[in-house]
mmCIF file of N, CA and C and ligand atoms in Angstrom:
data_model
loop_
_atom_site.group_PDB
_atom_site.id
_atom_site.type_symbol
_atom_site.label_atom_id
_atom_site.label_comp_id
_atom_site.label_asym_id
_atom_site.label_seq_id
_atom_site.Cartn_x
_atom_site.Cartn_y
_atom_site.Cartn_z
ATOM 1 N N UNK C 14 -9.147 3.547 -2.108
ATOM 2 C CA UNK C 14 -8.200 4.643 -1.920
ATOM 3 C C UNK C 14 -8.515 5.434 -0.653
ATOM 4 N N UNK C 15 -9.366 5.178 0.149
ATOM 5 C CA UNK C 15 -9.956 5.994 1.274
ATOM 6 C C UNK C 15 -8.834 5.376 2.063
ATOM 7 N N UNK C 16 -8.227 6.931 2.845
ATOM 8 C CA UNK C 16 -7.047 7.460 3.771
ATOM 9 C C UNK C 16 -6.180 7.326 2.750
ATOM 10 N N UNK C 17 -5.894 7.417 1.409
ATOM 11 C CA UNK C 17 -5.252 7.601 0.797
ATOM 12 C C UNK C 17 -4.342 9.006 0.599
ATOM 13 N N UNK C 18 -5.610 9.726 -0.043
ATOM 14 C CA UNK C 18 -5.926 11.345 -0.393
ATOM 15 C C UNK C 18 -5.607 11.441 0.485
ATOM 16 N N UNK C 19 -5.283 12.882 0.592
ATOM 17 C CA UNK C 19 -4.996 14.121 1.461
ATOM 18 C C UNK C 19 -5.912 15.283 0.809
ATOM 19 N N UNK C 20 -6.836 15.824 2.088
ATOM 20 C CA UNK C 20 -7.880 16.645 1.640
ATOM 21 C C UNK C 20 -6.635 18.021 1.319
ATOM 22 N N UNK C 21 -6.178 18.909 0.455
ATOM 23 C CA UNK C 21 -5.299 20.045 0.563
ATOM 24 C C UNK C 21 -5.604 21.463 1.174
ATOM 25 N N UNK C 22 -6.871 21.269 1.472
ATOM 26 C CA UNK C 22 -7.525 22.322 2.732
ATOM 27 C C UNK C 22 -7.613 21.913 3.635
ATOM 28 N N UNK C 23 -7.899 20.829 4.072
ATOM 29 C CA UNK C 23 -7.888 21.022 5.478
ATOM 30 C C UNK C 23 -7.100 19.965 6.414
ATOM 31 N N UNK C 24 -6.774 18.876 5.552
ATOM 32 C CA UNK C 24 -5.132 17.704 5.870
ATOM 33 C C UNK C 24 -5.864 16.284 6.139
ATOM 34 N N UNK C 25 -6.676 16.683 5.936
ATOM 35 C CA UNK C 25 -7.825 14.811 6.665
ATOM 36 C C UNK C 25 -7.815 14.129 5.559
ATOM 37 N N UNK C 26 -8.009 13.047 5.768
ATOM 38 C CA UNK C 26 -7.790 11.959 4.705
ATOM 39 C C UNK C 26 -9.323 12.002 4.374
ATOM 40 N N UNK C 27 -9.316 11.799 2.875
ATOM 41 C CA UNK C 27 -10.662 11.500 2.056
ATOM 42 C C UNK C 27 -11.149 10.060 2.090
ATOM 43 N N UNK C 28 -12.479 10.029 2.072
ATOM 44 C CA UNK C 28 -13.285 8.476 2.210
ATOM 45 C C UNK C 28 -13.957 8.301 1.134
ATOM 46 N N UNK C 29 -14.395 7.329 1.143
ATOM 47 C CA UNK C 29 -15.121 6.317 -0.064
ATOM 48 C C UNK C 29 -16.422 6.657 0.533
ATOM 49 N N UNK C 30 -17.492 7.343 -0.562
ATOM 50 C CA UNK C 30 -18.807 7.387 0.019
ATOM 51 C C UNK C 30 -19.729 6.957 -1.574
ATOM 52 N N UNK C 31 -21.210 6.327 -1.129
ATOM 53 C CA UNK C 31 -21.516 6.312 -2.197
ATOM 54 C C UNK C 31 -22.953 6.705 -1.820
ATOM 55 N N UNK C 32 -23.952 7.125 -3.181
ATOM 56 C CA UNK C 32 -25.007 7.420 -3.053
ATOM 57 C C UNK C 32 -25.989 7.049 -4.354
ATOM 58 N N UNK C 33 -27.360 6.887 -3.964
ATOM 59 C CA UNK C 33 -28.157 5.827 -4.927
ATOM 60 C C UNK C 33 -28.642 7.082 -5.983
ATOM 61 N N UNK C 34 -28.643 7.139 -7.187
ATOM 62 C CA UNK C 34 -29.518 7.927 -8.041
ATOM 63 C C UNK C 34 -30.892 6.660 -8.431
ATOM 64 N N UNK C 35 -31.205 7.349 -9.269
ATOM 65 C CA UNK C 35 -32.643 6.540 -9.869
ATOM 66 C C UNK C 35 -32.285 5.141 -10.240
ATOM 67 N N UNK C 36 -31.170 4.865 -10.960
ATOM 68 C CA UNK C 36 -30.791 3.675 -11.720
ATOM 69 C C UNK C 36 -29.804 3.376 -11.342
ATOM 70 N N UNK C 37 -28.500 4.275 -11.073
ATOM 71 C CA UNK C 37 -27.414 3.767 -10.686
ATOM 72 C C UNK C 37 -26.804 4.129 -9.204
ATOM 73 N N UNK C 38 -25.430 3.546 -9.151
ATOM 74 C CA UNK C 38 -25.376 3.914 -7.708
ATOM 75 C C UNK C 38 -24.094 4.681 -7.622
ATOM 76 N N UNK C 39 -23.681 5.996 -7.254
ATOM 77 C CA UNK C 39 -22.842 6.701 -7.904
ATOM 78 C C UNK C 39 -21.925 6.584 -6.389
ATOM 79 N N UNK C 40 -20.555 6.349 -7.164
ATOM 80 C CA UNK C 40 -19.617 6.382 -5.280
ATOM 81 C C UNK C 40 -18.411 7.705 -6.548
ATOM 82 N N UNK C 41 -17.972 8.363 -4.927
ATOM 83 C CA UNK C 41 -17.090 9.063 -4.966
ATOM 84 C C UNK C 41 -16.184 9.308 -3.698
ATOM 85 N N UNK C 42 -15.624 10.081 -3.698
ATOM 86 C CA UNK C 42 -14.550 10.511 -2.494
ATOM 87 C C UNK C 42 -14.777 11.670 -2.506
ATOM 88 N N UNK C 43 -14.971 11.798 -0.392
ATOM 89 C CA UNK C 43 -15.063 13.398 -0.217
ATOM 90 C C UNK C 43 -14.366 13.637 0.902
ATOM 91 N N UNK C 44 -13.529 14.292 1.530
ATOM 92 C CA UNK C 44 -12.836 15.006 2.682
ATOM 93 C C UNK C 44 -13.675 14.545 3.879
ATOM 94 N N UNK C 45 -12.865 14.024 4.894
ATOM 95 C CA UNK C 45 -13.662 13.086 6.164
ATOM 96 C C UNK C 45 -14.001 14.553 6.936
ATOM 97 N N UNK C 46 -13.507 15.955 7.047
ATOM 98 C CA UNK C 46 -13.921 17.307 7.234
ATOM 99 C C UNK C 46 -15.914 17.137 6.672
ATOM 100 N N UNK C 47 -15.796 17.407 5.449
ATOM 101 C CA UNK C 47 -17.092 17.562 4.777
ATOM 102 C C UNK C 47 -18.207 16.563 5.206
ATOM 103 N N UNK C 48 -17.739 15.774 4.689
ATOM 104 C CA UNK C 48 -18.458 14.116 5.234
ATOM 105 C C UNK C 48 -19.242 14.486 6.676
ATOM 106 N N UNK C 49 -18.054 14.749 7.625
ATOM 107 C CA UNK C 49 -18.573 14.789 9.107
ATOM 108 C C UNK C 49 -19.263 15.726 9.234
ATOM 109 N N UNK C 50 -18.903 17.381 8.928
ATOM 110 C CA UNK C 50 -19.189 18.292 9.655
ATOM 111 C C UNK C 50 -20.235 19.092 8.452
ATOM 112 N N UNK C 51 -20.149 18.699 7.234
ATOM 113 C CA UNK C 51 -20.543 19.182 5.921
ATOM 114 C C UNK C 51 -20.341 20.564 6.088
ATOM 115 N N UNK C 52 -20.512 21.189 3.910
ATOM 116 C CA UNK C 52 -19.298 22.069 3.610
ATOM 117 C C UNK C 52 -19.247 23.614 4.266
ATOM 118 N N UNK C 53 -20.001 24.294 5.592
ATOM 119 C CA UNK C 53 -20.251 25.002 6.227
ATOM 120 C C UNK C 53 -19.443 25.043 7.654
ATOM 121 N N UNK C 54 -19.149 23.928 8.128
ATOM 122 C CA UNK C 54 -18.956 24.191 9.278
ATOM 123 C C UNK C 54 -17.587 22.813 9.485
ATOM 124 N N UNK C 55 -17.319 22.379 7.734
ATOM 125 C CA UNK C 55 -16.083 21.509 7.781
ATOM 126 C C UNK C 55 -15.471 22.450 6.862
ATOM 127 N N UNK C 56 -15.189 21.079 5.769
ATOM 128 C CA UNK C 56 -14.195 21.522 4.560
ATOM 129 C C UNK C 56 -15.419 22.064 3.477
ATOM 130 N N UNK C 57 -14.671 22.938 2.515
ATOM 131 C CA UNK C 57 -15.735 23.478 1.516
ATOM 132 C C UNK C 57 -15.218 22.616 -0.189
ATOM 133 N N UNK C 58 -14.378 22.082 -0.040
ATOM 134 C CA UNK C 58 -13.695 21.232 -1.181
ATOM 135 C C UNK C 58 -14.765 20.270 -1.566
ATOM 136 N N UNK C 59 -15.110 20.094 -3.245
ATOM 137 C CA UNK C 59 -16.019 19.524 -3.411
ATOM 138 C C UNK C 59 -15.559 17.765 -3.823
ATOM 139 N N UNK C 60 -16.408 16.864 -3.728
ATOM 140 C CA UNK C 60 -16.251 15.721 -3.710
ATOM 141 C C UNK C 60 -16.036 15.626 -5.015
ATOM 142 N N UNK C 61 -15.181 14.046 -5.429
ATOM 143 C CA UNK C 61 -14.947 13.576 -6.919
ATOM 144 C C UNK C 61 -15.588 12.303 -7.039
ATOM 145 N N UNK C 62 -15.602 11.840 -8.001
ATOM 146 C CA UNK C 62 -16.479 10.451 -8.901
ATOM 147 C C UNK C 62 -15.045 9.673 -8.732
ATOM 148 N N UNK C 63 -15.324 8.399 -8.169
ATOM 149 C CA UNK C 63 -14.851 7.665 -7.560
ATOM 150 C C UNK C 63 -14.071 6.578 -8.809
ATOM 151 N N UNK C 64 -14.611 6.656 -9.911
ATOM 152 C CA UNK C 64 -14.363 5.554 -11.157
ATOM 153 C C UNK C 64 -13.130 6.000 -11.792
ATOM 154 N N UNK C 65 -12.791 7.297 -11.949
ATOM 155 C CA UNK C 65 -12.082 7.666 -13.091
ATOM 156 C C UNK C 65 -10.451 7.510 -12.466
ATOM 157 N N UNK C 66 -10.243 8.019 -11.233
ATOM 158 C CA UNK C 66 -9.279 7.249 -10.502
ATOM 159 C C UNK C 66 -8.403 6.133 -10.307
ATOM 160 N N UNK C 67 -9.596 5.675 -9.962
ATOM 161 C CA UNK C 67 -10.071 4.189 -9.250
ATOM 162 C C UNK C 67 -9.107 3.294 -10.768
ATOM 163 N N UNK C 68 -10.032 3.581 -11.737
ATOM 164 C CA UNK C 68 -9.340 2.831 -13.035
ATOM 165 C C UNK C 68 -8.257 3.147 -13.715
ATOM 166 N N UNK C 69 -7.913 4.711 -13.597
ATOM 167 C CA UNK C 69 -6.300 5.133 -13.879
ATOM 168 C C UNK C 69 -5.191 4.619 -12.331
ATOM 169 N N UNK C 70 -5.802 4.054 -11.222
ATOM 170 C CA UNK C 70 -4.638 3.747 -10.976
ATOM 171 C C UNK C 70 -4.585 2.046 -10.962
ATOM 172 N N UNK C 71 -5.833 1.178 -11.251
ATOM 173 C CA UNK C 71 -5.400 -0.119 -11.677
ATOM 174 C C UNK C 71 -4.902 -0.374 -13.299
ATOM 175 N N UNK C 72 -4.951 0.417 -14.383
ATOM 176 C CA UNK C 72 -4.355 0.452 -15.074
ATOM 177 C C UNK C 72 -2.826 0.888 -14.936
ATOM 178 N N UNK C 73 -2.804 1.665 -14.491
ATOM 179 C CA UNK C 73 -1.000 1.633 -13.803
ATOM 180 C C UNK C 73 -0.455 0.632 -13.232
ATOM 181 N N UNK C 74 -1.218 0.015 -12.492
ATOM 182 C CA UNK C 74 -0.796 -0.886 -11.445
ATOM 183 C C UNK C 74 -0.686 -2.455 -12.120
ATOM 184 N N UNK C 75 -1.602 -2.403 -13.333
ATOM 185 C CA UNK C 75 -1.701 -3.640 -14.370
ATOM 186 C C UNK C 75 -0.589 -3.021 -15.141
ATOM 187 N N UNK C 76 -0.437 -2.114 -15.847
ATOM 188 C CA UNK C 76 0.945 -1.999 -16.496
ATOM 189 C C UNK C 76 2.621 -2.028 -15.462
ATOM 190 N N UNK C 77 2.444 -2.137 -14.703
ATOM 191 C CA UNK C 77 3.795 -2.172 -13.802
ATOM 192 C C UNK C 77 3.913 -3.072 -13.160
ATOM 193 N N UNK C 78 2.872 -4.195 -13.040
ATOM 194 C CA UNK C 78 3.386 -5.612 -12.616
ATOM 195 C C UNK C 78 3.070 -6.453 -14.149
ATOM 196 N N UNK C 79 2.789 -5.570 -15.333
ATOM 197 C CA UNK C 79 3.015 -6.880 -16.503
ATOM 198 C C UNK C 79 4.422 -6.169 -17.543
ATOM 199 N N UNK C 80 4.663 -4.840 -17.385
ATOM 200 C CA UNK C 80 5.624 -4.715 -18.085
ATOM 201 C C UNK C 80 6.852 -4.756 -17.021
ATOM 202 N N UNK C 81 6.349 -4.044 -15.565
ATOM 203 C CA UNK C 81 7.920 -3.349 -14.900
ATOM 204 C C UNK C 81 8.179 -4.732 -14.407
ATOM 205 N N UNK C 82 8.133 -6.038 -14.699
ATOM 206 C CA UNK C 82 8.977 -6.724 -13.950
ATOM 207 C C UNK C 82 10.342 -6.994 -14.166
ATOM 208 N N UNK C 83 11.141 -6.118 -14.833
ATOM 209 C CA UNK C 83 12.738 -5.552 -14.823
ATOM 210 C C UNK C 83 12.735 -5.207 -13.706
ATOM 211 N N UNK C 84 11.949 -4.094 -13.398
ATOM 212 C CA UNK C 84 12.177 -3.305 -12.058
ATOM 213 C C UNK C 84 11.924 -4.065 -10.833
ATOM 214 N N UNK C 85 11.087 -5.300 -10.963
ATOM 215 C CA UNK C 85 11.139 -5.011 -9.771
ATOM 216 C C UNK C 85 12.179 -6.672 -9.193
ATOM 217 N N UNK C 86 12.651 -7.436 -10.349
ATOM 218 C CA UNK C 86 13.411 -8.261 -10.524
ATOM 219 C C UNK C 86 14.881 -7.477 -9.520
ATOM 220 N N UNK C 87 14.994 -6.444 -10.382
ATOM 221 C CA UNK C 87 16.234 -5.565 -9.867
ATOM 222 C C UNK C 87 16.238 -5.063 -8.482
ATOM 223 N N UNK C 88 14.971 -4.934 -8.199
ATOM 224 C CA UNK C 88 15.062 -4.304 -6.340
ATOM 225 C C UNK C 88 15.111 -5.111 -5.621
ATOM 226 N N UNK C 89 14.484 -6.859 -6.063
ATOM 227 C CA UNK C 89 14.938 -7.465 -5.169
ATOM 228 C C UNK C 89 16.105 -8.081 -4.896
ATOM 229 N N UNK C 90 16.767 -8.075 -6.757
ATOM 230 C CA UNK C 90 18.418 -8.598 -6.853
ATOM 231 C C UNK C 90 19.133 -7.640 -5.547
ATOM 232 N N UNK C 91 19.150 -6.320 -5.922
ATOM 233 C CA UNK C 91 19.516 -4.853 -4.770
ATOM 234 C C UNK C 91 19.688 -5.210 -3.285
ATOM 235 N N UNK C 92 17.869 -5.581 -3.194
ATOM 236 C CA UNK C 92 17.997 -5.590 -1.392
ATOM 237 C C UNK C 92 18.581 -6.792 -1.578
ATOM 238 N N UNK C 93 18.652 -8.211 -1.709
ATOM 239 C CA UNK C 93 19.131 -9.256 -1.334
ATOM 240 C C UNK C 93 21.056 -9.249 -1.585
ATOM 241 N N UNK C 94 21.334 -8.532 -2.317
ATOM 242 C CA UNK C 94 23.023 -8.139 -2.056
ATOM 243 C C UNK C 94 23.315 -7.147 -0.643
ATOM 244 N N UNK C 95 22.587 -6.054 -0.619
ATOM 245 C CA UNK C 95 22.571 -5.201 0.363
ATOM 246 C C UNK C 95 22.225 -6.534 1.821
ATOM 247 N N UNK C 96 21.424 -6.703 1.284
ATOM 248 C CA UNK C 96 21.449 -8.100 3.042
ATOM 249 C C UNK C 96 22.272 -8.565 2.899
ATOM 250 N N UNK C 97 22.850 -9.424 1.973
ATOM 251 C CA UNK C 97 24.233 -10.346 1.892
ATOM 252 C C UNK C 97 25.569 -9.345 2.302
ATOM 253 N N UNK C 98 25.528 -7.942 2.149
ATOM 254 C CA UNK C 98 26.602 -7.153 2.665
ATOM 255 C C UNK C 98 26.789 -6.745 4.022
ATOM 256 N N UNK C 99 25.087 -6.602 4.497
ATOM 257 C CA UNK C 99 25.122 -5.955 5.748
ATOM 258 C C UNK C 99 25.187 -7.010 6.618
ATOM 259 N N UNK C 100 24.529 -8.084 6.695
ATOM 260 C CA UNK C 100 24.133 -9.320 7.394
ATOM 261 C C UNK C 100 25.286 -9.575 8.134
ATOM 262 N N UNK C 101 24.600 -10.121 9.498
ATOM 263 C CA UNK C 101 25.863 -10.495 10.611
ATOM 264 C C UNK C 101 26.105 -11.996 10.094
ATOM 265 N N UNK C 102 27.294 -12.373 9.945
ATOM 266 C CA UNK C 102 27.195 -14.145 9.309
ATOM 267 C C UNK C 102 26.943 -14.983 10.925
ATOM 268 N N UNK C 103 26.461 -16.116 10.348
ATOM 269 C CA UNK C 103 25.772 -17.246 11.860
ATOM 270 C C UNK C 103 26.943 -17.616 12.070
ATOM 271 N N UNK C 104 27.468 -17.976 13.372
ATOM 272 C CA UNK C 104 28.795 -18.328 13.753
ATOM 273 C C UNK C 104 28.640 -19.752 13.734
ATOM 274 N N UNK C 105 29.180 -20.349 13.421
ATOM 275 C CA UNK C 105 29.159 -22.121 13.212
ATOM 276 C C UNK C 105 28.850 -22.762 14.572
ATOM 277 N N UNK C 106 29.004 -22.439 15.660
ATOM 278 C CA UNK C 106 28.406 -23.163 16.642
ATOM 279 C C UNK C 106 26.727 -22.777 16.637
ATOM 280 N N UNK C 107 26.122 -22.023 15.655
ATOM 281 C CA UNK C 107 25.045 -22.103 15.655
ATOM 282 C C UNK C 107 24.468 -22.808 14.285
ATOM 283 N N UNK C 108 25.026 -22.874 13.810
ATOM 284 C CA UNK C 108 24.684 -23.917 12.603
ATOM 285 C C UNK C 108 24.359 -25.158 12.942
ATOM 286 N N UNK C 109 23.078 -25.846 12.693
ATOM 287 C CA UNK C 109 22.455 -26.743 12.432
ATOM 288 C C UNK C 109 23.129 -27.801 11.521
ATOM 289 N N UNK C 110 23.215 -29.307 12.599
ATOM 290 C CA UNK C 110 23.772 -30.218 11.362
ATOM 291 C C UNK C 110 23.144 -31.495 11.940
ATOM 292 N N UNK C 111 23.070 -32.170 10.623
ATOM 293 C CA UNK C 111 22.586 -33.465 11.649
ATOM 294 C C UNK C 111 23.104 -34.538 12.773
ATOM 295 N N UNK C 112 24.338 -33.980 12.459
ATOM 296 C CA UNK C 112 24.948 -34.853 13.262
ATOM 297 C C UNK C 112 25.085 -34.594 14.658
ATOM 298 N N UNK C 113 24.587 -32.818 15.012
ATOM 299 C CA UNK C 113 24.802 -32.963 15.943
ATOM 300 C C UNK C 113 23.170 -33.703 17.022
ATOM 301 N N UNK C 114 22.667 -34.098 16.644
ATOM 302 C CA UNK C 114 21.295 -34.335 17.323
ATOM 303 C C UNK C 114 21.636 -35.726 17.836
ATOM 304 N N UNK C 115 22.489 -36.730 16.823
ATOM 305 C CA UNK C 115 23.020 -37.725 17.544
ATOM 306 C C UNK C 115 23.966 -38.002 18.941
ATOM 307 N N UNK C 116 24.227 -36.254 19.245
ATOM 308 C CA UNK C 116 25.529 -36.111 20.130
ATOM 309 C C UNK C 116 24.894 -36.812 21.297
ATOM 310 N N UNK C 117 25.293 -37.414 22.260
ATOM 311 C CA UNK C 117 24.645 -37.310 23.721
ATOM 312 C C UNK C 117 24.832 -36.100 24.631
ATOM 313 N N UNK C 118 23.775 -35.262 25.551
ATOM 314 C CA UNK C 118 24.335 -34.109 25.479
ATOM 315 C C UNK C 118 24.034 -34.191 27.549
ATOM 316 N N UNK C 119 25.146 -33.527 28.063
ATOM 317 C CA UNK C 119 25.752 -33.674 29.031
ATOM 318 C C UNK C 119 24.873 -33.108 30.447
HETATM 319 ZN ZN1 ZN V 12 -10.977 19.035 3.695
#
C-alpha cells in the first residue's frame, strides 16, 4: 500500500517500513514527512501496524473478485457496447482478405 495513503497532515504519501523486535519482525506504515525528517522537524502523525489493513483490504479484494463477478461481467459488457457505439468503423479498403495478397500489385 506504500504511496497509497495520504499522510492528512501533511499530503505525502505513507511507506512501508519495518522493524525487528526480539522475536518478531513488526512492519507498519508511517508518513514519508516522519520517516525522513522524524516527528519534530517532519510530520507528528503516528505510524500504524501494517497487518490489520493489509488483510482487510485482501479480504475485500478476495470477496469482489469471488462474489462481484456480476459486476464486473457488466462493466465490461458496458465498455465493449460504448466502443461498439463510439468506434470509427474500418472502411473496407482497409480490410484484410485473402484474396487480396494474390493481387499482382502495380
Ligand atoms: Zn505527514
Amino acid at each position: 500500500m506504500t504511496g497509497r495513503i495520504r499522510c492528512p497532515q501533511c499530503g505525502r504519501e505513507y511507506i512501508g517500513t519495518a522493524a525487528d523486535g526480539r522475536s518478531n519482525r513488526y512492519r507498519h506504515y508511517v508518513c514519508w514527512s516522519r520517516a525522513r525528517y522524524g516527528s519534530k522537524a517532519g510530520c507528528d502523525l503516528h505510524r500504524f501496524n501494517a497487518d490489520t489493513p493489509e488483510a482487510a483490504i485482501n479480504h475485500a479484494l478476495l470477496a469482489f473478485y469471488t462474489i462481484g463477478h456480476d459486476l464486473i461481467h457488466r462493466a465490461i459488457a458496458e465498455l465493449q457496447e460504448e466502443h461498439r457505439k463510439t468506434a470509427t468503423p474500418v472502411p473496407n479498403r482497409w480490410r484484410w482478405s485473402a484474396a487480396s495478397l494474390n493481387k499482382p500489385t502495380l
